[in-house]
PDB file of C-alpha atoms in Angstrom:
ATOM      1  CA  UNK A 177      20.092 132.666 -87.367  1.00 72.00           C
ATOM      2  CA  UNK A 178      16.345 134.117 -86.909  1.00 82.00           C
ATOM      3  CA  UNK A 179      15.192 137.547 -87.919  1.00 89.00           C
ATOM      4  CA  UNK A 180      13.528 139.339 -85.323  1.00 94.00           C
ATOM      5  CA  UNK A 181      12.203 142.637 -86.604  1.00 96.00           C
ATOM      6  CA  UNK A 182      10.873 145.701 -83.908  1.00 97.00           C
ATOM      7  CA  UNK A 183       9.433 148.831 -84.946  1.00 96.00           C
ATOM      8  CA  UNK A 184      10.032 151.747 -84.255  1.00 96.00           C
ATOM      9  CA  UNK A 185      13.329 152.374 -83.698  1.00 95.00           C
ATOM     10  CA  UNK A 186      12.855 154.662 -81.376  1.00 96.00           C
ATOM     11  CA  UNK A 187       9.810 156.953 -79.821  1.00 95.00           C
ATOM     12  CA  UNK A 188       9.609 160.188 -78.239  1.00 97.00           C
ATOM     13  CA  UNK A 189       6.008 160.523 -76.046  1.00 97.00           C
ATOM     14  CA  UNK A 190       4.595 162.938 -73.559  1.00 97.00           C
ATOM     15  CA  UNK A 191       4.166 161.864 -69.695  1.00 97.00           C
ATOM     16  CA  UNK A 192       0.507 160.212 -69.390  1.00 97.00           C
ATOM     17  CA  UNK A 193       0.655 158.591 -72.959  1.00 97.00           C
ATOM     18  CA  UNK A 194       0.103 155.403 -73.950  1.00 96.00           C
ATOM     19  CA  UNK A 195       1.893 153.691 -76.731  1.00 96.00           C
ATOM     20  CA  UNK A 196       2.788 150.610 -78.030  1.00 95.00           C
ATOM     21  CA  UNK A 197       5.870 148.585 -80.201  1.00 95.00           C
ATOM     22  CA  UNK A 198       5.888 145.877 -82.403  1.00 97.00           C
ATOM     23  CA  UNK A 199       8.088 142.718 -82.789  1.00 97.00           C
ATOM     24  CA  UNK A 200       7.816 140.307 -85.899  1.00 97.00           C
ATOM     25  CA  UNK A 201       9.602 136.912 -86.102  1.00 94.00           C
ATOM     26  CA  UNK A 202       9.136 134.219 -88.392  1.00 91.00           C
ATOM     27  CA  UNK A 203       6.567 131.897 -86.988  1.00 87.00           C
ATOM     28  CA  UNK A 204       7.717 128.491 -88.552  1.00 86.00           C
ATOM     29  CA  UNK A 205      10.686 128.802 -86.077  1.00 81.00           C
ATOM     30  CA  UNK A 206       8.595 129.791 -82.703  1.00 88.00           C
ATOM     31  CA  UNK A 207       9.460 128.543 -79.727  1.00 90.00           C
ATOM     32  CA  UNK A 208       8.944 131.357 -77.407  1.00 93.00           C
ATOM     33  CA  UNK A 209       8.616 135.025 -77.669  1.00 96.00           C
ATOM     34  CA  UNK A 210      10.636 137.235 -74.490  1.00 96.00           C
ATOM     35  CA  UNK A 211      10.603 140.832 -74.091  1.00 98.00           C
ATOM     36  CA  UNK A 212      12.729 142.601 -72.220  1.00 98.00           C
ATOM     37  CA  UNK A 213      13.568 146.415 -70.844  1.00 97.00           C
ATOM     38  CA  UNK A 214      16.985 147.793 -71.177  1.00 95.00           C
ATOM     39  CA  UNK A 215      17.430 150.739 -68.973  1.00 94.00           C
ATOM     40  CA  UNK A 216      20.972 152.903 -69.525  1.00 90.00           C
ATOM     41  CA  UNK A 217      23.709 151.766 -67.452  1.00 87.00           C
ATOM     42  CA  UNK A 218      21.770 148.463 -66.001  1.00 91.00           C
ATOM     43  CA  UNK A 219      21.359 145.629 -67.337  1.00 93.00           C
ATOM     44  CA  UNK A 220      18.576 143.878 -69.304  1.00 94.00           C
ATOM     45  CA  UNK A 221      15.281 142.675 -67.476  1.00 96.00           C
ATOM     46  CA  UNK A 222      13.017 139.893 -68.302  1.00 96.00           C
ATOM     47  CA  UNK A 223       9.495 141.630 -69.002  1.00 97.00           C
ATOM     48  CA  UNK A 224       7.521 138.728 -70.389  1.00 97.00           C
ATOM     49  CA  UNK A 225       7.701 135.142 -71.630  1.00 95.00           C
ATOM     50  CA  UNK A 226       5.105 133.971 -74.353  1.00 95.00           C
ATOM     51  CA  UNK A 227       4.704 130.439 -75.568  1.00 93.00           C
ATOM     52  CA  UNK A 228       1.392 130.219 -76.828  1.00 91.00           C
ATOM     53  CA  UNK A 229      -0.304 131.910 -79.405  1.00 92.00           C
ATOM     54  CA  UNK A 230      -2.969 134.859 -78.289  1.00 92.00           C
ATOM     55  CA  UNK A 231      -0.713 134.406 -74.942  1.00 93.00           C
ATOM     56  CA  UNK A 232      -1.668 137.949 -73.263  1.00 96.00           C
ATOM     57  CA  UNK A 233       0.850 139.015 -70.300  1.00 96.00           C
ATOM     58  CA  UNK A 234       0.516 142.015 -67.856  1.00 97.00           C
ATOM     59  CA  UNK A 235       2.612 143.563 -65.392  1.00 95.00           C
ATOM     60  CA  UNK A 236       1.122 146.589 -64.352  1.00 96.00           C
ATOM     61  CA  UNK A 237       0.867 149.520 -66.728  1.00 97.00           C
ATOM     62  CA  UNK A 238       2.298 147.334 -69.263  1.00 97.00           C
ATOM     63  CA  UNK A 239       1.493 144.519 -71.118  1.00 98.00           C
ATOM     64  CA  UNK A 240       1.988 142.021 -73.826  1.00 98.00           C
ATOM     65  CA  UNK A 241       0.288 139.937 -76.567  1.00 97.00           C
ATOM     66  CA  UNK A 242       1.663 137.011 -78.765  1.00 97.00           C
ATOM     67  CA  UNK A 243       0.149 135.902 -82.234  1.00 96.00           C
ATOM     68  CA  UNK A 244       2.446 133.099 -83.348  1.00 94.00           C
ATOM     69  CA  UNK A 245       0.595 132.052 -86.644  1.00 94.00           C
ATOM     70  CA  UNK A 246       1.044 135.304 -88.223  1.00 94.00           C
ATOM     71  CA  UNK A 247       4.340 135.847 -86.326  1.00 94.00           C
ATOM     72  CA  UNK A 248       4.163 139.395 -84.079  1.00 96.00           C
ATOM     73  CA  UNK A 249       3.887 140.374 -80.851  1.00 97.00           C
ATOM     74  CA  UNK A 250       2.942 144.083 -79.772  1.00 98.00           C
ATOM     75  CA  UNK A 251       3.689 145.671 -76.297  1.00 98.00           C
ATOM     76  CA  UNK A 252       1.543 148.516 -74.712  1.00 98.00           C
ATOM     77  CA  UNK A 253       2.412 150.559 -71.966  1.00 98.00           C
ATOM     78  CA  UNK A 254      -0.535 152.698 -70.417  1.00 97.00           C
ATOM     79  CA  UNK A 255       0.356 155.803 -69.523  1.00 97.00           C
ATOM     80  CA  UNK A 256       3.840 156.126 -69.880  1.00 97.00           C
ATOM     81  CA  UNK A 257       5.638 157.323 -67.114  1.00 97.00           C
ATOM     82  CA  UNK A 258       9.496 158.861 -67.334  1.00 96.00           C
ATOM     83  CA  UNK A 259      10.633 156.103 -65.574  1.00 96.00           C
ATOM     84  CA  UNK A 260       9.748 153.683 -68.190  1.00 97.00           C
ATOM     85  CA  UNK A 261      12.488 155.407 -70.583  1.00 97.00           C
ATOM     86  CA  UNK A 262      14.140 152.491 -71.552  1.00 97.00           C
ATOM     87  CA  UNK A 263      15.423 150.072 -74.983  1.00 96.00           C
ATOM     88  CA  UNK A 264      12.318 147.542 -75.364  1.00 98.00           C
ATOM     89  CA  UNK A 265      14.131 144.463 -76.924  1.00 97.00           C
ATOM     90  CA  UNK A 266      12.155 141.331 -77.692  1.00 97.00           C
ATOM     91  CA  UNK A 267      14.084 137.843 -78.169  1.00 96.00           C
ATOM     92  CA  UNK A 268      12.681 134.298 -79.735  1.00 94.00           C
ATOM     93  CA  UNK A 269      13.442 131.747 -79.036  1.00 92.00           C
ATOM     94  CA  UNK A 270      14.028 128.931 -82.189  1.00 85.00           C
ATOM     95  CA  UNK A 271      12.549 125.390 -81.968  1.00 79.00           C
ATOM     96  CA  UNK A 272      15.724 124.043 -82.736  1.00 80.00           C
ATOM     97  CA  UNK A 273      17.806 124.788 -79.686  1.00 79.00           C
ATOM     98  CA  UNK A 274      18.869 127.023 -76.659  1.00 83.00           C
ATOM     99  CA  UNK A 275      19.486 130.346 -78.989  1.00 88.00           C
ATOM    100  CA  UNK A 276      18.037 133.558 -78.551  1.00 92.00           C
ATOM    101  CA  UNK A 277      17.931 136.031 -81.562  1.00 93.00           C
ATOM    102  CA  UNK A 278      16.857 139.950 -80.798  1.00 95.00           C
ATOM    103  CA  UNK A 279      15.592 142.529 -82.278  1.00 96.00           C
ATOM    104  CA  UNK A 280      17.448 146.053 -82.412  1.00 95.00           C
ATOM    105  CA  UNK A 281      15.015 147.449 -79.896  1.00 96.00           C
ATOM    106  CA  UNK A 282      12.658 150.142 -79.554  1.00 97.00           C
ATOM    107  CA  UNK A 283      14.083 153.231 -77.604  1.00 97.00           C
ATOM    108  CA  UNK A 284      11.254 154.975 -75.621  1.00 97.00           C
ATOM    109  CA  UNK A 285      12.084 158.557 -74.176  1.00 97.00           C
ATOM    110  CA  UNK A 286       8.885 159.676 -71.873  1.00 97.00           C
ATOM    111  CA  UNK A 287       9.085 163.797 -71.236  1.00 96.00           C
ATOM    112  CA  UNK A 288       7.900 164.809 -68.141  1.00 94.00           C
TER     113      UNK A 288
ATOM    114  CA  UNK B 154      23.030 141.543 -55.209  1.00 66.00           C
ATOM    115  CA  UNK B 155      24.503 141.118 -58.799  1.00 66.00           C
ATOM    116  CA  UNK B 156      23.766 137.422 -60.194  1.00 93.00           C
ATOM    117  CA  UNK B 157      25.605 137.357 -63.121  1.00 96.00           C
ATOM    118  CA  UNK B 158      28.591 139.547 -63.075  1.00 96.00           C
ATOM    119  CA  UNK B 159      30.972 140.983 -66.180  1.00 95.00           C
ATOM    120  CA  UNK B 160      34.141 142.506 -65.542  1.00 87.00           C
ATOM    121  CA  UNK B 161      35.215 145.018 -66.422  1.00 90.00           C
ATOM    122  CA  UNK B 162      32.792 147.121 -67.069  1.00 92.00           C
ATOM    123  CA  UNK B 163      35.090 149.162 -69.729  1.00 95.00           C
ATOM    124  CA  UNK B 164      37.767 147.514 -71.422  1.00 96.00           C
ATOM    125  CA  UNK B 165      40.321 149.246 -73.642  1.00 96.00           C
ATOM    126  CA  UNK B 166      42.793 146.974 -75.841  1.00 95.00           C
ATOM    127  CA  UNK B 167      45.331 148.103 -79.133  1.00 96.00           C
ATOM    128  CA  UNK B 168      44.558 146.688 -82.369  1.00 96.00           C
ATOM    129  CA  UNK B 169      45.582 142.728 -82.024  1.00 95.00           C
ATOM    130  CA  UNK B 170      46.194 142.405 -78.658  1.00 96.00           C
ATOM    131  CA  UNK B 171      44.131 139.639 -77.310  1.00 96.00           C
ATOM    132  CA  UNK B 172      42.084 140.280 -74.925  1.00 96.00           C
ATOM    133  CA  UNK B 173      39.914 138.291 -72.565  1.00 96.00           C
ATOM    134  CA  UNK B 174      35.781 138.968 -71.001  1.00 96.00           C
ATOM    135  CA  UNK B 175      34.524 137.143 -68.134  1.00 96.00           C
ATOM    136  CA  UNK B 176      31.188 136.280 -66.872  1.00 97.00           C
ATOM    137  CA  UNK B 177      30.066 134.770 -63.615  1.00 97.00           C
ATOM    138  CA  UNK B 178      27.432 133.767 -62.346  1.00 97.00           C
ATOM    139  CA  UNK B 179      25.897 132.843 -58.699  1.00 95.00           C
ATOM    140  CA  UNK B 180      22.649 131.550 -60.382  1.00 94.00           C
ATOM    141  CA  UNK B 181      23.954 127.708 -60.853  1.00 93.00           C
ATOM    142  CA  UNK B 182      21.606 127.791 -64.440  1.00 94.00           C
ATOM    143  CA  UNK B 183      23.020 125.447 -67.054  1.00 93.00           C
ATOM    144  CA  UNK B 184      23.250 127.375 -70.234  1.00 94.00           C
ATOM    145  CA  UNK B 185      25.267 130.928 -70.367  1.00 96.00           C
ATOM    146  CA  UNK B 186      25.172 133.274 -73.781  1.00 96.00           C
ATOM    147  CA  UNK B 187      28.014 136.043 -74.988  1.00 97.00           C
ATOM    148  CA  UNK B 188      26.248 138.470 -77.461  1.00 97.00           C
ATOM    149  CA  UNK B 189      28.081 141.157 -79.089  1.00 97.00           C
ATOM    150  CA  UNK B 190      25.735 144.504 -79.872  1.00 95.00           C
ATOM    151  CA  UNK B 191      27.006 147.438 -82.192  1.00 94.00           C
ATOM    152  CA  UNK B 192      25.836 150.605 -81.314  1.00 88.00           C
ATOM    153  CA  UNK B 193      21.876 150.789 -83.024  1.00 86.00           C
ATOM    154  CA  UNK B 194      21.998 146.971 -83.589  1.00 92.00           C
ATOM    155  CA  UNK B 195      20.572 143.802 -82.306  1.00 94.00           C
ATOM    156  CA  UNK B 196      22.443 142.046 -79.805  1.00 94.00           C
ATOM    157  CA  UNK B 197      23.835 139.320 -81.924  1.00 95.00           C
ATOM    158  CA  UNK B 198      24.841 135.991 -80.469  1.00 94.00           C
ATOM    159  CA  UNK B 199      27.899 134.455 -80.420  1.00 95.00           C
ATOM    160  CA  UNK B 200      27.715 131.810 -79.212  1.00 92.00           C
ATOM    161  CA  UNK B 201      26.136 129.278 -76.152  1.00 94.00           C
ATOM    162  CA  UNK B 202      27.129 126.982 -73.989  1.00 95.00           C
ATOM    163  CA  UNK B 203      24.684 124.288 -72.351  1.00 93.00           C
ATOM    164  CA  UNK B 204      26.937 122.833 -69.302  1.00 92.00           C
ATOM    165  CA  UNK B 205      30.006 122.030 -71.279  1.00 92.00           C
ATOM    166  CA  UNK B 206      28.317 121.558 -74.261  1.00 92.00           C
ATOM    167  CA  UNK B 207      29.668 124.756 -76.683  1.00 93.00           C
ATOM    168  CA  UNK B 208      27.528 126.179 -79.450  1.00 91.00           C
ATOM    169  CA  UNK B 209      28.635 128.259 -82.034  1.00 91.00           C
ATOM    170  CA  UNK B 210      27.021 130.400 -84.191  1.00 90.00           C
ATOM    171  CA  UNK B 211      27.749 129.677 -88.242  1.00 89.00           C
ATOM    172  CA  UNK B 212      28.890 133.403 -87.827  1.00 91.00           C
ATOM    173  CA  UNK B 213      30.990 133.668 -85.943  1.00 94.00           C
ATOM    174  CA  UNK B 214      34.476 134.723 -86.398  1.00 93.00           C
ATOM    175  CA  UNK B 215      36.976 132.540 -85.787  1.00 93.00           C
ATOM    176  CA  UNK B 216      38.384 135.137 -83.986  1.00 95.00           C
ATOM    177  CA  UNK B 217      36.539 134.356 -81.207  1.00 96.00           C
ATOM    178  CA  UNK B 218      36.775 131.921 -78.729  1.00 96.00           C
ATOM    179  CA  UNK B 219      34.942 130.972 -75.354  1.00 96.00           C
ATOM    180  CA  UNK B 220      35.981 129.156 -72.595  1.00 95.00           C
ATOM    181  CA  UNK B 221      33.936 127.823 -70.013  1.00 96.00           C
ATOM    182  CA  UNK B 222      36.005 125.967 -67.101  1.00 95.00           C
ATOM    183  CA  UNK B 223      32.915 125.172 -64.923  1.00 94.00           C
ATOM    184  CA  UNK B 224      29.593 126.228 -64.175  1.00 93.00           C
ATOM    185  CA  UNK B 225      30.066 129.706 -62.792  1.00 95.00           C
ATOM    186  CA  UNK B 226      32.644 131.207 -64.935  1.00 96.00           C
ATOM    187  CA  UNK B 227      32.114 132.127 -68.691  1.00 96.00           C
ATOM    188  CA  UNK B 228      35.234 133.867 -70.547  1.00 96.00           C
ATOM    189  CA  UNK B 229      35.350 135.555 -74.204  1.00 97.00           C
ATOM    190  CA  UNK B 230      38.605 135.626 -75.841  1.00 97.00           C
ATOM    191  CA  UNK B 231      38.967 137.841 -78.585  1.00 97.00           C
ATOM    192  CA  UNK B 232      42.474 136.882 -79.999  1.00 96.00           C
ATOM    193  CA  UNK B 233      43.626 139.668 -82.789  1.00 96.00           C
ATOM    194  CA  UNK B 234      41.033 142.580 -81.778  1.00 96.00           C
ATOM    195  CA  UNK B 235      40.228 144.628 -84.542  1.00 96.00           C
ATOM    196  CA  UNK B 236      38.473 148.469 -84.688  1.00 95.00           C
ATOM    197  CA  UNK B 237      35.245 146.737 -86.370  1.00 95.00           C
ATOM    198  CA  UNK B 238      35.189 144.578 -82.690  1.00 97.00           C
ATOM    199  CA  UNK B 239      34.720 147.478 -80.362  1.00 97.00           C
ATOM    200  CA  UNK B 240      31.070 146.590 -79.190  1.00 97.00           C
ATOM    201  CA  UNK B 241      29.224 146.040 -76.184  1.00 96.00           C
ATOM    202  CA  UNK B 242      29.465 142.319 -75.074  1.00 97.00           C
ATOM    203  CA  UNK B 243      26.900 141.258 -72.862  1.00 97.00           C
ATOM    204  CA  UNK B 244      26.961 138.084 -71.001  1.00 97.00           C
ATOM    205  CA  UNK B 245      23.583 136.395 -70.211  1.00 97.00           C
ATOM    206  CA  UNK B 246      22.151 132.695 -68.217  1.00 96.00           C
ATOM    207  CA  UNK B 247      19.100 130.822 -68.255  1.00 94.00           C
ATOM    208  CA  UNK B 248      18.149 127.360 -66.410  1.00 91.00           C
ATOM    209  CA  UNK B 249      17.186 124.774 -69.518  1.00 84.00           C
ATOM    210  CA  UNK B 250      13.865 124.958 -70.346  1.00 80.00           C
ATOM    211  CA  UNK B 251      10.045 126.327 -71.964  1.00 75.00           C
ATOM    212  CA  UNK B 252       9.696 129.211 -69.440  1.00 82.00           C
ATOM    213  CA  UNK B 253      12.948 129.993 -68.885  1.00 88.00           C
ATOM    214  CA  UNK B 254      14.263 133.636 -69.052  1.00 93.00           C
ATOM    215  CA  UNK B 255      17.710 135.625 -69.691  1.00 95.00           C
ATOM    216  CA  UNK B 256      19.276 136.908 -66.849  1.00 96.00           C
ATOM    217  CA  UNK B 257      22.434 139.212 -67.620  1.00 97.00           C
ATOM    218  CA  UNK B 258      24.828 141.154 -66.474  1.00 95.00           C
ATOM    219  CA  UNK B 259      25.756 144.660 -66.732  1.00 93.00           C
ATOM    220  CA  UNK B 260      27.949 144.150 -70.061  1.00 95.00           C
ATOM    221  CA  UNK B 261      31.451 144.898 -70.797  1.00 96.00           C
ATOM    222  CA  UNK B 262      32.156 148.023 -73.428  1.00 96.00           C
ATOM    223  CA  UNK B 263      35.339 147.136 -75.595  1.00 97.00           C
ATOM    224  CA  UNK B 264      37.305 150.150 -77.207  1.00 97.00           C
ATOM    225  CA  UNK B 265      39.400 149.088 -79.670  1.00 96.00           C
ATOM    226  CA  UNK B 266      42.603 151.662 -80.524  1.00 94.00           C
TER     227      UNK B 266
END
Protein backbone atom coordinates (compact mmCIF):
# COMPACT_ATOMS: atom_id res chain seq x y z
CA UNK A 1 0.00 0.00 0.00
CA UNK A 2 1.42 3.54 -1.34
CA UNK A 3 0.56 6.92 0.08
CA UNK A 4 -0.55 9.27 -2.35
CA UNK A 5 -1.09 12.67 -0.79
CA UNK A 6 -3.24 15.75 -2.86
CA UNK A 7 -3.71 19.09 -1.60
CA UNK A 8 -6.17 20.86 -1.23
CA UNK A 9 -8.99 19.15 -0.41
CA UNK A 10 -11.07 21.10 -2.05
CA UNK A 11 -11.11 24.78 -3.91
CA UNK A 12 -13.62 27.29 -4.54
CA UNK A 13 -12.38 29.84 -7.68
CA UNK A 14 -13.99 32.50 -9.76
CA UNK A 15 -14.75 31.84 -13.67
CA UNK A 16 -11.45 33.00 -15.66
CA UNK A 17 -9.01 31.81 -12.84
CA UNK A 18 -6.28 29.81 -12.99
CA UNK A 19 -5.22 27.43 -10.32
CA UNK A 20 -3.39 24.57 -9.66
CA UNK A 21 -3.27 21.09 -7.17
CA UNK A 22 -0.68 19.12 -5.91
CA UNK A 23 -0.07 15.31 -5.63
CA UNK A 24 2.93 13.78 -3.58
CA UNK A 25 3.87 10.06 -3.67
CA UNK A 26 6.81 8.42 -2.50
CA UNK A 27 9.31 8.32 -5.28
CA UNK A 28 11.28 5.05 -4.38
CA UNK A 29 8.03 3.25 -5.48
CA UNK A 30 7.35 5.25 -8.98
CA UNK A 31 6.22 3.65 -11.68
CA UNK A 32 3.85 6.02 -13.19
CA UNK A 33 1.97 9.01 -12.10
CA UNK A 34 -2.10 9.23 -13.66
CA UNK A 35 -4.42 11.94 -13.07
CA UNK A 36 -7.73 11.81 -13.53
CA UNK A 37 -11.19 14.08 -13.46
CA UNK A 38 -14.15 12.87 -11.60
CA UNK A 39 -17.19 14.72 -12.64
CA UNK A 40 -20.62 14.03 -10.33
CA UNK A 41 -22.66 11.31 -11.53
CA UNK A 42 -20.01 10.05 -14.40
CA UNK A 43 -17.44 8.24 -14.09
CA UNK A 44 -13.67 8.82 -13.77
CA UNK A 45 -11.55 10.02 -16.88
CA UNK A 46 -8.00 9.45 -17.67
CA UNK A 47 -6.40 13.10 -17.81
CA UNK A 48 -2.72 12.27 -18.03
CA UNK A 49 -0.14 9.49 -17.81
CA UNK A 50 3.49 10.41 -16.58
CA UNK A 51 6.42 8.06 -16.57
CA UNK A 52 9.32 10.12 -16.66
CA UNK A 53 10.56 12.60 -14.49
CA UNK A 54 10.06 16.53 -15.64
CA UNK A 55 7.36 14.59 -17.97
CA UNK A 56 5.13 17.83 -18.87
CA UNK A 57 1.51 16.87 -20.37
CA UNK A 58 -1.15 19.26 -21.88
CA UNK A 59 -4.56 18.97 -22.95
CA UNK A 60 -5.85 22.19 -23.60
CA UNK A 61 -6.41 24.64 -20.77
CA UNK A 62 -4.93 22.14 -18.58
CA UNK A 63 -1.88 20.61 -17.94
CA UNK A 64 0.48 18.50 -16.00
CA UNK A 65 4.07 18.15 -14.69
CA UNK A 66 5.89 15.11 -13.02
CA UNK A 67 9.08 15.39 -10.72
CA UNK A 68 9.73 11.81 -9.67
CA UNK A 69 13.04 12.35 -7.63
CA UNK A 70 11.47 14.56 -5.19
CA UNK A 71 8.12 12.73 -5.60
CA UNK A 72 5.11 15.44 -6.73
CA UNK A 73 3.29 16.25 -9.47
CA UNK A 74 1.21 19.62 -9.78
CA UNK A 75 -1.77 20.21 -12.22
CA UNK A 76 -2.75 23.71 -13.63
CA UNK A 77 -5.77 24.58 -15.25
CA UNK A 78 -5.77 28.07 -17.10
CA UNK A 79 -8.63 29.79 -16.77
CA UNK A 80 -10.99 27.75 -15.14
CA UNK A 81 -14.12 27.37 -16.68
CA UNK A 82 -17.52 26.00 -14.72
CA UNK A 83 -17.39 23.12 -16.64
CA UNK A 84 -14.19 21.97 -15.25
CA UNK A 85 -16.01 21.54 -11.68
CA UNK A 86 -14.93 18.29 -11.01
CA UNK A 87 -12.82 15.74 -8.12
CA UNK A 88 -9.06 15.90 -9.54
CA UNK A 89 -7.72 12.44 -8.32
CA UNK A 90 -4.18 11.42 -9.16
CA UNK A 91 -3.15 7.54 -8.98
CA UNK A 92 0.61 5.85 -9.01
CA UNK A 93 1.33 3.41 -10.05
CA UNK A 94 4.02 1.01 -7.77
CA UNK A 95 7.05 -0.68 -9.43
CA UNK A 96 6.08 -3.76 -7.98
CA UNK A 97 2.91 -4.68 -9.80
CA UNK A 98 -0.47 -3.80 -11.55
CA UNK A 99 -1.87 -1.63 -8.35
CA UNK A 100 -3.03 1.73 -8.40
CA UNK A 101 -3.13 3.76 -5.07
CA UNK A 102 -5.12 7.39 -5.09
CA UNK A 103 -5.18 10.21 -3.52
CA UNK A 104 -8.49 11.64 -1.81
CA UNK A 105 -8.81 14.21 -4.55
CA UNK A 106 -9.02 17.77 -4.96
CA UNK A 107 -12.68 19.09 -5.39
CA UNK A 108 -12.72 22.20 -7.70
CA UNK A 109 -16.07 24.29 -7.75
CA UNK A 110 -15.62 27.16 -10.64
CA UNK A 111 -18.52 30.11 -10.05
CA UNK A 112 -19.70 31.55 -12.97
CA UNK B 1 -21.41 3.66 -25.49
CA UNK B 2 -20.56 2.49 -21.86
CA UNK B 3 -17.23 0.24 -21.85
CA UNK B 4 -17.13 -0.92 -18.60
CA UNK B 5 -20.46 -1.24 -17.01
CA UNK B 6 -21.55 -1.63 -13.01
CA UNK B 7 -24.86 -2.59 -12.07
CA UNK B 8 -26.71 -1.38 -10.23
CA UNK B 9 -26.08 1.82 -9.94
CA UNK B 10 -27.68 1.93 -6.20
CA UNK B 11 -27.72 -1.01 -4.18
CA UNK B 12 -29.50 -1.32 -0.84
CA UNK B 13 -28.81 -4.58 1.40
CA UNK B 14 -29.74 -5.29 5.54
CA UNK B 15 -26.95 -5.74 7.80
CA UNK B 16 -25.39 -9.40 6.80
CA UNK B 17 -27.08 -10.16 3.90
CA UNK B 18 -24.63 -10.93 1.23
CA UNK B 19 -24.70 -9.18 -1.45
CA UNK B 20 -23.09 -9.32 -4.86
CA UNK B 21 -21.43 -6.14 -7.53
CA UNK B 22 -20.75 -6.79 -11.03
CA UNK B 23 -18.56 -5.28 -13.56
CA UNK B 24 -18.33 -5.79 -17.28
CA UNK B 25 -16.52 -4.85 -19.61
CA UNK B 26 -16.54 -4.65 -23.67
CA UNK B 27 -12.86 -3.43 -23.64
CA UNK B 28 -11.20 -7.16 -23.78
CA UNK B 29 -8.12 -5.43 -21.36
CA UNK B 30 -6.50 -8.04 -19.14
CA UNK B 31 -6.42 -6.63 -15.69
CA UNK B 32 -9.85 -5.29 -13.92
CA UNK B 33 -9.71 -3.35 -10.26
CA UNK B 34 -12.74 -3.09 -7.45
CA UNK B 35 -11.95 -0.02 -5.20
CA UNK B 36 -14.07 0.84 -2.38
CA UNK B 37 -14.19 4.93 -1.61
CA UNK B 38 -15.79 6.38 1.70
CA UNK B 39 -17.30 9.50 1.35
CA UNK B 40 -14.03 12.30 1.55
CA UNK B 41 -11.56 9.37 1.08
CA UNK B 42 -9.26 7.88 -1.41
CA UNK B 43 -10.54 5.25 -3.47
CA UNK B 44 -8.89 2.35 -1.81
CA UNK B 45 -8.19 -0.86 -3.65
CA UNK B 46 -9.33 -4.03 -3.03
CA UNK B 47 -8.14 -5.94 -4.89
CA UNK B 48 -6.90 -6.90 -8.86
CA UNK B 49 -7.12 -9.36 -11.07
CA UNK B 50 -4.59 -9.83 -14.11
CA UNK B 51 -6.55 -12.51 -16.45
CA UNK B 52 -7.24 -15.07 -13.81
CA UNK B 53 -4.52 -14.21 -11.85
CA UNK B 54 -6.29 -12.61 -8.35
CA UNK B 55 -4.51 -10.04 -6.24
CA UNK B 56 -5.37 -9.12 -2.98
CA UNK B 57 -4.64 -6.37 -1.03
CA UNK B 58 -2.91 -7.26 2.67
CA UNK B 59 -6.10 -5.22 3.69
CA UNK B 60 -8.49 -6.47 2.80
CA UNK B 61 -11.25 -7.96 4.71
CA UNK B 62 -11.87 -11.27 4.45
CA UNK B 63 -15.16 -10.30 4.02
CA UNK B 64 -14.68 -9.77 0.67
CA UNK B 65 -14.45 -11.84 -2.12
CA UNK B 66 -14.14 -11.46 -6.05
CA UNK B 67 -14.94 -13.60 -8.64
CA UNK B 68 -13.91 -13.34 -12.03
CA UNK B 69 -15.44 -16.20 -14.42
CA UNK B 70 -13.86 -14.83 -17.67
CA UNK B 71 -12.61 -11.88 -19.22
CA UNK B 72 -15.63 -9.62 -19.37
CA UNK B 73 -17.32 -10.12 -16.15
CA UNK B 74 -15.87 -8.95 -12.71
CA UNK B 75 -18.19 -9.63 -9.49
CA UNK B 76 -17.68 -8.32 -5.72
CA UNK B 77 -19.17 -10.35 -3.09
CA UNK B 78 -19.55 -8.84 0.09
CA UNK B 79 -20.68 -11.82 2.34
CA UNK B 80 -21.91 -10.39 5.99
CA UNK B 81 -22.38 -6.53 4.95
CA UNK B 82 -21.87 -4.36 7.69
CA UNK B 83 -22.95 -0.32 8.23
CA UNK B 84 -19.02 0.57 8.15
CA UNK B 85 -19.29 -1.14 4.25
CA UNK B 86 -21.75 1.27 2.77
CA UNK B 87 -19.30 2.96 0.20
CA UNK B 88 -19.05 3.66 -3.29
CA UNK B 89 -17.46 0.67 -5.19
CA UNK B 90 -16.08 1.49 -8.36
CA UNK B 91 -15.02 -1.00 -10.85
CA UNK B 92 -12.10 -0.07 -13.19
CA UNK B 93 -9.78 -1.98 -16.47
CA UNK B 94 -6.60 -1.38 -18.00
CA UNK B 95 -4.69 -3.41 -20.92
CA UNK B 96 -1.13 -4.62 -19.15
CA UNK B 97 1.34 -2.27 -19.52
CA UNK B 98 3.77 1.33 -19.04
CA UNK B 99 1.15 3.65 -20.66
CA UNK B 100 -1.73 2.07 -19.81
CA UNK B 101 -4.73 3.95 -18.23
CA UNK B 102 -7.95 3.20 -15.92
CA UNK B 103 -11.01 3.04 -17.58
CA UNK B 104 -14.17 2.72 -15.17
CA UNK B 105 -17.43 2.56 -14.85
CA UNK B 106 -20.05 4.59 -13.36
CA UNK B 107 -19.75 2.88 -9.74
CA UNK B 108 -22.21 1.16 -7.65
CA UNK B 109 -23.41 3.13 -4.21
CA UNK B 110 -24.05 0.44 -1.39
CA UNK B 111 -26.47 1.47 1.55
CA UNK B 112 -26.15 -0.63 4.21
CA UNK B 113 -29.46 -0.78 6.79
Amino acid sequence: ILNVEQSPQSLHVQEGDSTNFTCSFPSSNFYALHWYRWETAKSPEALFVMTLNGDEKKKGRISATLNTKEGYSYLYIKGSQPEDSATYLCALRGNTGNQFYFGTGTSLTVIP
Amino acid sequence: DAMVIQNPRYQVTQFGKPVTLSCSQTLNHNVMYWYQQKSSQAPKLLFHYYDKDFNNEADTPDNFQSRRPNTSFCFLDIRSPGLGDAAMYLCATSRWGTNEKLFFGSGTQLSVL
